[in-house]
Amino acid sequence: MSSTLLLIQLLNGIQLGVLLFLIAAGLTLVFGVMGFINLAHGVQYMIGAYLTVWFYGMTGHFGAALLLALLAALALALFLEFAVFRHLYDRDHLDQVLATFGVILFLNQAVKVIWGPTPLVISPPEFLAGTFRLTENLNYSIWRIAIIMIGFTVAGLLWFLVTKTRIGMLVRAGATNAGMVGALGVNIRRLFMIVFGFGAMLAGFAGSIAAPIYSVEPGMGDGLLITAFVVIVIGGIGSIRGTFIAALLVGLVDTLGRSTITDILKLFLEPSAANQIGPALASMAIYILMAAVLFFRPEGLFPAQGRRA
Amino acid sequence: KDTLKVGMIVTLSGPPGALGNQARDGFQLALEEMGGKLGGMETEFILEDDELKADVAQSKARSLVEREEVDFVVGTIFSNMLAAIYKPVIQSGAFLISPNAGPSTFAGKNCHENFFVTSYQNNQNFEVLGKIATDKEYRKVFMLAPNYQAGKDAMAGFKQNYKGEIADEIFTPLGHKDFSAEIARIADAEADALFIFMPGGMGVRFVKQFRASGLADKMAFLSAFTVDETTLPAQKDDAVGMNGATNWAPDLDNEQTAAFTAAFEEKYGYIPGGYAMQAYDSAKLIDSAVTKAGGVGDKDAVRAALEAADFTSLRGDFSFNNNHYPVQDFYLLEVVKRDDGKYHTSIVEKVFDDYADSYADACKL
Amino acid sequence: MSVLLATHGLCKSFGALTVTDDVSLELRTGECHALIGPNGAGKTSFVNQLSGLLAPDSGRIEFLGQDITNSSPAARANAGLARTFQITSIIPTMTLFENVALAAQARCGSSYRFFRPVHKDRQINALAGEALERIALTSRNDKLARTLSHGEKRALELAMAIAQKPRALLLDEPMAGIGSDESGQLTDTLLMLKQDYPLLLIEHDMDAVFKVADRVSVLVYGRIIASGTPDEIRANREARTAYLGDET
Amino acid sequence: MRAAAPALVAFMFLAAMPLLAEFWGGSYVTGLIMRAMILAIAALSLDLLIGTCGLVSFGHAAFLGIGAYTAGIAITEGTTDLATILGITIGISVLFALVTGAISLRTHGVTFIMITLAFGQMLFFTFSALSEYGGDDGLTLWERAYAYGLFEFEHGLFYTIFGLLVAIWLLLDRLRQSRFGRVLLAAKENSTRMETLGYGVFGYRLTAYVIAGVIAGIAGALTANEAEFVSPALSAWQRSGDLIIVVVLGGVGRRSGPVLGALAFVVLEEGLSSLTHDWRLIFGPLLIFIVLFAKGGLASLFERRQA
Amino acid sequence: MTLLTVENLHAGYSSAQILFGVGFTVAEGEVVTLLGRNGMGKTTTVRAILGLTPPSAGSVRFAGQDVMGWPPHTIARLGIGLVPEGRQIFPTLTVEENLIATSNRRLNDRWTLPAIYRFFPRLQERRSFSGAQLSGGEQQMLAIGRALMTNPRLLILDEATEGLAPLVRAEIWERLAALKAEGEAIIVIDKNLDALTSLADRHIMLAKGRVVWTGNSEELKQDSSVIDRYLHV
Ligand SMILES: Nc1ncnc2c1ncn2[C@@H]1O[C@H](COP(=O)(O)OP(=O)(O)OP(=O)(O)O)[C@@H](O)[C@H]1O
Ligand SMILES: Nc1ncnc2c1ncn2[C@@H]1O[C@H](COP(=O)(O)OP(=O)(O)OP(=O)(O)O)[C@@H](O)[C@H]1O
Ligand SMILES: [Mg+2]
Ligand SMILES: [Mg+2]
């Protein structure tokens, strides 16, 4: 493999990692910090993407579409919080699983009914739409570089928010003992609502910026949700730093795994056998990574301090 | 018995639902044109969604044959769904007509007298592409397909007629999102042509990313099920000029196709693709058979009439092989933009005349 | 009097913090050995090492002549070493009686029995009933443990340990949370218990300690700074400045 | 007894099902009910993990796949004897459960969920790579296993599945109230305390995990025989997710829960999807509604009414 | 001036009613104890005042407001600081975060981080430990510190000296006396009768969810039959 190829794979891996981070960050906030399992988080990613496409169609301006989509995604999240989720905070995790699964079913279907089953596509904003020449044969998209930079910025901000501000502390406190936070004079419900909306908005944001690279289609968030769970578990639930590192790790392992495992197998296996086993192994790579990490560090790479059970 | 019951099982849910929608619309158009009657009999049409889940498909199939007691089941779009419904439908004695899926599994040893395919044997499109690659003297081809059974068949099918050098063959996961890694390898390999099979949303994403990479201008693009009427509304300009190969295109030069395409667009507002065409033909096939057999009372008569395939196919030339898979012509296609801004595939040239599949010998029918 | 439980040069640190510093301590038959010391001195950590929840960095633990330093918590419990927890540790969703029965069950043969309903098991019920009798619990037996008042939970904690029919009992602040008057009762119970098996008692309630204990060791910063009879400790200057103050 | 009543009523109803079906949809309905019963068996085994042990396995469908593929491959290769097939299924299930259990039971909570998911996915991709046995397309079985003539009777398969369901329900119900069950239930709440009471929790959990795996494996073998078709999708994470949904829908850890959950899941899905292709627009909110207004799942509805 | 008025309070849990008409008052700057044997309803009374266990009947007035039916956090923000039974510190937060997270200086700012650390030097030593890593006694100090950091007008201590070493306990009684001198109102639940009698102005004896006796320390000492009857078995 040439060095440019390797460089491209690295960039791709990081870019995938960044997207995963944006989704996983919201998940780790809502689940790891607040203690609420929200399977509908992946749907929020999808909604972000659809809304962006929709508003783009109306305004013809990517920036405006992004902004409107974020606001709309936030509004939807707050509505869901109000109508469904807030009644489930002090329930069993499994109740949350069932209810949010219901939300997934509904929204996936609703999106299909509204926008149809065909994948939709959209272009990035004009000034970032171009490509730059990487090798004689290959151009690389500026938008992807932009995604990487956006992701790193958001990661920094989030880390500060969760670990350095009182809001972060209160949310973490509320996750273990909401009653006590209330008894000490803090409106934990409202706080949860804000965090929830924020997390959902992050997922929507990920959907918005992913829309120009991937296609927008019903159910696009389901698989990513599982990967996002893999990320937060590897990173250590509730840790923003861990999530960020794990997201990059998963992004890289997935990307590099796909491009190298089959080749490596071909070194000592029949090509046909390698073609048989390689892709299967590449699909398993992130799961193997997760199983290995959890085997040696059951709490993940960066367990949030003092977290029990 | 004076009404005919036809059940259809296609995928309507999720992104692959676009394919099922075409099949549904194609069949219903035919039915409507014939005044709601097939073979002169008042026809009850029952539509089911397999949701691309084997157990759902099977349950729907059983509901059709056991509860509704339909005479014909038309389905499915995907091979794995066909595998799931095959046995219950066949066992019930109803006729199973596949408007799209044509797996090798049921073409050879496991063929059945009551099973008919109006599309093609799955490998054929790929074999056609292999022939094209050889004809055009591409020396080095890069191959890309998703890692599932149809993807593996695609690779094998292409290689059957292509004897040049293979730069590399890559399997991506099903539903793959980001092809940039693969595209980087394609760029690195410096091949003459790309052979690709990426159905549905994967194709949409790939074409877009491939176009952005600048590679589209540097190498030939030979595809199956990657740029077609279900994906073009999303791919738009990015796909223009890209090649595919199959048994039909909406601008095939014959009367019935011109009429069909116009009527279809008029009614549903989009351009029909192969899925719609094959479903339309399936309806016509049933119509011809029921007419000829004078009802569905005599199964053997109906079967013989089906085998005769006495109807005007949109493809023109059409007949069944001994295994009930079609013998038909195949074409090289290219994506074009129409004056009204819509996109469709267009016939470039005929590659095969009366092409039959390679499994028929093993079928004892 | 023979030595039942002994540690030899036990050490444990959490990073830079040494919580057990070369502790050698013995528990003999028939005695109550009290371990007192300021908050955070390492008493609970010491008991955790004895019961196997925490692995010592170095040193040895012997019980009934066997080296149990590396045994699992369950193995130690089965050998007869029972304990209570300072921070109440019960099964909240089971009833008071079921909690005690669970402790008794561990003493009544294998629990790999899959078919007979356990609530009809006479042997277990008898043993649990016996343990409950020794601890006066005002609440009804079928009350869910979760709904007990704090003091009742503390008493339940002790009843469970007794139902284990231990050879030695490690008590981490049994008096905590027990009402002022019930404390007196509990002191009597402890006096009775120590006739059946030796007690290692951790307690901040000095009335109880001086009444029940035969021997007292003072733990400060993980180290035993004094050890002796209650009277000796009461008179010990170091113990007074580090822990007791003017009390007693 | 109260809590078991809904299950017992359901069993009586199921026993009469082949008769009722005569007037009411025929073999299609019995087929549907057979699938519901197999789902109930799988759900019962998962509830042993979730409800009794507090271990949420997100890879339980792996065992369905094991059972189904064992049956599928055996029959394809010409071994049709039911006892042999079940024997192999049980053997492989035990082995797989021991290996994956020994690793995943070192963890708890979400980590356990995810690590079981990982094992499930590994198996899923393995099945998908079995090109000789259909790969992703799945494998059609051209005959059923030979059950000494049992399956040849009218409704023979139905009553075999029914009998297994009732037997497994009874066994697991007893297990829950036994010494063993009591230990598991308590360890779910407070495993540290159980350790200090003298219970090696790991061993108890591993045993339960193996039992659950074997039962799910049997359900898988039944699926293969009922559907005469197996596919890797049987062991995909979506299927494991469905199983969790069924358990929660019915009521976690409730005696009638898994049975009610499975029946409701199948019947609702079937009923709604025959109303409209967009049936999820109804089913989704219905699930939410059940969570919000029936704490403790469907089983709790009945319990409350009786109380 | 009365700060807290509790009248005819009825409360309980879904399984059973626990309080049957509890009533008492706490004046500004007054120290009041709740006495009674285990399970008599002391903790439930405190929870009912704060709305944690919503009362079914009766009234609670605090600082001139009728707070019946208010959510706990709004009641607490009027100036009630709770040291709950069983500590209930936040295990995943560090010591310092535990103190800061819910701190409040709206009413006054007597209690700041340095002040707490002066009060409990031990906490300063452990400032970056997570709550779960603390010893039982250290957790108790943290729970007290956390309540003080809300700078309450009324401090409620539910068995706050449980698990504390005698020296620390003695110090806490001293500091409470000092707080009282500064005009802080306090409700104490504790088993240390001696310390309570020297600290408190008034004692309220609960039995089976009812107030069965009230009086000052003098009366309590003299009336030993009260102790016999309600505290002894
Ligand atoms: N969550 C609950 N659900 C049901 N009953 C409860 C609950 N909490 C406490 N109780 C019951 O209420 C009664 C009073 O409990 P409370 O905690 O108020 O007692 P207390 O006076 O504080 O006792 P202690 O001194 O032991 O702390 C007890 O009988 C207890 O069992
Ligand atoms: N897991 C841990 N990690 C780090 N430090 C710990 C851990 N567990 C305990 N410590 C520290 O070790 C010291 C000793 O704790 P331990 O619980 O043994 O004290 P103790 O003597 O029981 O005190 P108390 O009387 O307050 O219960 C404490 O300062 C505590 O903060
Ligand atoms: Mg301690
Ligand atoms: Mg109390």
Short mmCIF file of C-alpha atoms in Angstrom, two decimals, chain A residues 46-223:
data_model
loop_
_atom_site.label_atom_id
_atom_site.label_comp_id
_atom_site.label_asym_id
_atom_site.label_seq_id
_atom_site.Cartn_x
_atom_site.Cartn_y
_atom_site.Cartn_z
CA MET A 46 -31.48 10.67 10.71
CA ILE A 47 -33.91 13.48 11.45
CA GLY A 48 -31.04 15.98 11.41
CA ALA A 49 -30.05 14.78 7.97
CA TYR A 50 -33.57 14.85 6.58
CA LEU A 51 -34.33 18.25 7.98
CA THR A 52 -31.16 19.63 6.44
CA VAL A 53 -32.09 18.28 3.04
CA TRP A 54 -35.59 19.59 3.44
CA PHE A 55 -34.62 23.08 4.50
CA TYR A 56 -31.96 23.12 1.83
CA GLY A 57 -34.66 22.50 -0.69
CA MET A 58 -36.64 25.42 0.71
CA THR A 59 -33.86 27.94 1.25
CA GLY A 60 -31.23 26.82 -1.24
CA HIS A 61 -28.59 27.79 1.28
CA PHE A 62 -26.67 25.17 3.23
CA GLY A 63 -25.81 27.34 6.22
CA ALA A 64 -29.39 28.42 6.68
CA ALA A 65 -30.58 24.86 6.22
CA LEU A 66 -28.14 23.64 8.86
CA LEU A 67 -29.27 26.23 11.35
CA LEU A 68 -32.95 25.64 10.76
CA ALA A 69 -32.43 21.89 10.92
CA LEU A 70 -30.68 22.18 14.26
CA LEU A 71 -33.47 24.29 15.69
CA ALA A 72 -36.11 21.94 14.37
CA ALA A 73 -34.23 18.89 15.66
CA LEU A 74 -33.97 20.55 19.03
CA ALA A 75 -37.65 21.32 19.04
CA LEU A 76 -38.51 17.75 18.17
CA ALA A 77 -36.18 16.44 20.87
CA LEU A 78 -37.71 18.70 23.47
CA PHE A 79 -41.15 17.62 22.44
CA LEU A 80 -40.18 13.95 22.74
CA GLU A 81 -38.61 14.66 26.11
CA PHE A 82 -41.77 16.33 27.27
CA ALA A 83 -44.16 13.75 25.89
CA VAL A 84 -42.28 10.53 26.51
CA PHE A 85 -38.82 10.51 27.97
CA ARG A 86 -39.28 12.57 31.10
CA HIS A 87 -41.72 10.00 32.41
CA LEU A 88 -39.04 7.36 32.10
CA TYR A 89 -36.04 8.89 33.86
CA ASP A 90 -36.62 7.02 37.09
CA ARG A 91 -37.72 3.85 35.36
CA ASP A 92 -35.80 0.72 34.64
CA HIS A 93 -33.36 0.85 31.74
CA LEU A 94 -35.38 -1.79 29.94
CA ASP A 95 -38.53 0.30 30.03
CA GLN A 96 -36.52 3.02 28.38
CA VAL A 97 -35.35 0.54 25.78
CA LEU A 98 -38.90 -0.47 24.91
CA ALA A 99 -40.27 3.05 24.73
CA THR A 100 -37.41 4.46 22.71
CA PHE A 101 -37.65 1.47 20.40
CA GLY A 102 -41.24 2.51 19.83
CA VAL A 103 -40.00 5.98 18.95
CA ILE A 104 -37.57 4.48 16.43
CA LEU A 105 -40.29 2.47 14.72
CA PHE A 106 -42.54 5.46 14.48
CA LEU A 107 -40.02 7.99 13.25
CA ASN A 108 -38.36 5.67 10.73
CA GLN A 109 -41.75 4.96 9.24
CA ALA A 110 -42.90 8.55 9.41
CA VAL A 111 -39.80 9.69 7.54
CA LYS A 112 -40.48 7.11 4.87
CA VAL A 113 -44.07 8.20 4.55
CA ILE A 114 -43.12 11.87 4.31
CA TRP A 115 -40.00 11.77 2.15
CA GLY A 116 -40.34 8.39 0.47
CA PRO A 117 -38.02 5.42 0.58
CA THR A 118 -35.55 6.62 -2.03
CA PRO A 119 -32.23 7.91 -0.73
CA LEU A 120 -31.82 11.69 -0.95
CA VAL A 121 -28.62 13.56 -1.51
CA ILE A 122 -27.40 17.09 -0.95
CA SER A 123 -24.23 19.06 -1.66
CA PRO A 124 -22.06 20.76 0.93
CA PRO A 125 -22.00 24.57 1.09
CA GLU A 126 -20.44 26.12 -1.95
CA PHE A 127 -17.21 27.35 -0.42
CA LEU A 128 -16.45 23.94 1.07
CA ALA A 129 -17.82 21.89 -1.79
CA GLY A 130 -14.60 21.60 -3.73
CA THR A 131 -11.89 19.03 -3.67
CA PHE A 132 -8.18 19.32 -3.59
CA ARG A 133 -5.78 17.20 -5.50
CA LEU A 134 -4.11 14.61 -3.39
CA THR A 135 -2.42 12.48 -6.02
CA GLU A 136 -2.40 12.52 -9.74
CA ASN A 137 -5.46 10.31 -9.80
CA LEU A 138 -7.34 11.34 -6.76
CA ASN A 139 -9.07 14.35 -5.31
CA TYR A 140 -9.99 14.63 -1.66
CA SER A 141 -13.06 16.44 -0.47
CA ILE A 142 -12.60 19.66 1.47
CA TRP A 143 -15.87 18.99 3.26
CA ARG A 144 -14.37 15.95 4.91
CA ILE A 145 -11.50 18.02 6.23
CA ALA A 146 -14.04 20.51 7.49
CA ILE A 147 -15.87 17.74 9.31
CA ILE A 148 -12.70 16.71 11.04
CA MET A 149 -12.05 20.24 12.21
CA ILE A 150 -15.62 20.78 13.36
CA GLY A 151 -15.46 17.53 15.30
CA PHE A 152 -12.30 18.43 17.14
CA THR A 153 -13.73 21.80 18.12
CA VAL A 154 -16.95 20.33 19.42
CA ALA A 155 -15.00 17.71 21.35
CA GLY A 156 -13.00 20.36 23.15
CA LEU A 157 -16.07 22.40 24.03
CA LEU A 158 -17.94 19.38 25.29
CA TRP A 159 -15.14 18.18 27.44
CA PHE A 160 -14.98 21.58 29.07
CA LEU A 161 -18.72 21.69 29.55
CA VAL A 162 -19.01 18.30 31.19
CA THR A 163 -15.95 18.21 33.37
CA LYS A 164 -15.39 21.83 34.21
CA THR A 165 -18.80 23.38 34.68
CA ARG A 166 -21.35 23.01 37.37
CA ILE A 167 -23.95 21.85 34.90
CA GLY A 168 -21.79 18.84 34.18
CA MET A 169 -21.40 18.05 37.87
CA LEU A 170 -25.09 18.39 38.54
CA VAL A 171 -26.03 16.13 35.70
CA ARG A 172 -23.58 13.50 36.86
CA ALA A 173 -24.89 13.85 40.41
CA GLY A 174 -28.46 13.62 39.19
CA ALA A 175 -27.71 10.43 37.33
CA THR A 176 -26.82 8.60 40.51
CA ASN A 177 -29.30 10.21 42.85
CA ALA A 178 -31.79 12.59 41.30
CA GLY A 179 -33.85 12.77 44.47
CA MET A 180 -30.95 14.07 46.49
CA VAL A 181 -30.06 16.74 43.95
CA GLY A 182 -33.64 17.92 44.19
CA ALA A 183 -33.52 17.89 47.96
CA LEU A 184 -30.51 20.17 47.76
CA GLY A 185 -32.43 22.73 45.77
CA VAL A 186 -31.70 22.06 42.12
CA ASN A 187 -34.36 21.52 39.48
CA ILE A 188 -32.92 18.36 38.04
CA ARG A 189 -35.81 17.76 35.68
CA ARG A 190 -35.19 20.96 33.82
CA LEU A 191 -31.51 20.26 33.71
CA PHE A 192 -32.12 16.81 32.28
CA MET A 193 -34.34 18.33 29.65
CA ILE A 194 -31.62 20.74 28.58
CA VAL A 195 -28.98 18.02 28.46
CA PHE A 196 -31.28 15.74 26.57
CA GLY A 197 -32.10 18.39 24.01
CA PHE A 198 -28.46 19.22 23.66
CA GLY A 199 -27.45 15.60 23.13
CA ALA A 200 -30.15 15.11 20.55
CA MET A 201 -29.09 18.29 18.81
CA LEU A 202 -25.53 16.99 18.58
CA ALA A 203 -26.80 13.85 16.89
CA GLY A 204 -28.90 15.98 14.57
CA PHE A 205 -25.84 18.07 13.84
CA ALA A 206 -23.89 14.94 12.96
CA GLY A 207 -26.69 14.01 10.60
CA SER A 208 -26.60 17.46 9.01
CA ILE A 209 -22.91 17.44 8.27
CA ALA A 210 -22.93 13.79 7.22
CA ALA A 211 -25.75 14.34 4.72
CA PRO A 212 -23.46 15.74 2.01
CA ILE A 213 -21.18 12.69 2.12
CA TYR A 214 -23.58 9.86 2.70
CA SER A 215 -27.06 9.45 1.38
CA VAL A 216 -30.09 10.33 3.45
CA GLU A 217 -32.50 7.46 3.86
CA PRO A 218 -34.95 5.94 6.35
CA GLY A 219 -33.25 3.92 9.06
CA MET A 220 -29.84 5.42 8.33
CA GLY A 221 -29.19 5.89 12.04
CA ASP A 222 -29.93 2.37 13.24
CA GLY A 223 -26.61 0.77 12.42
#
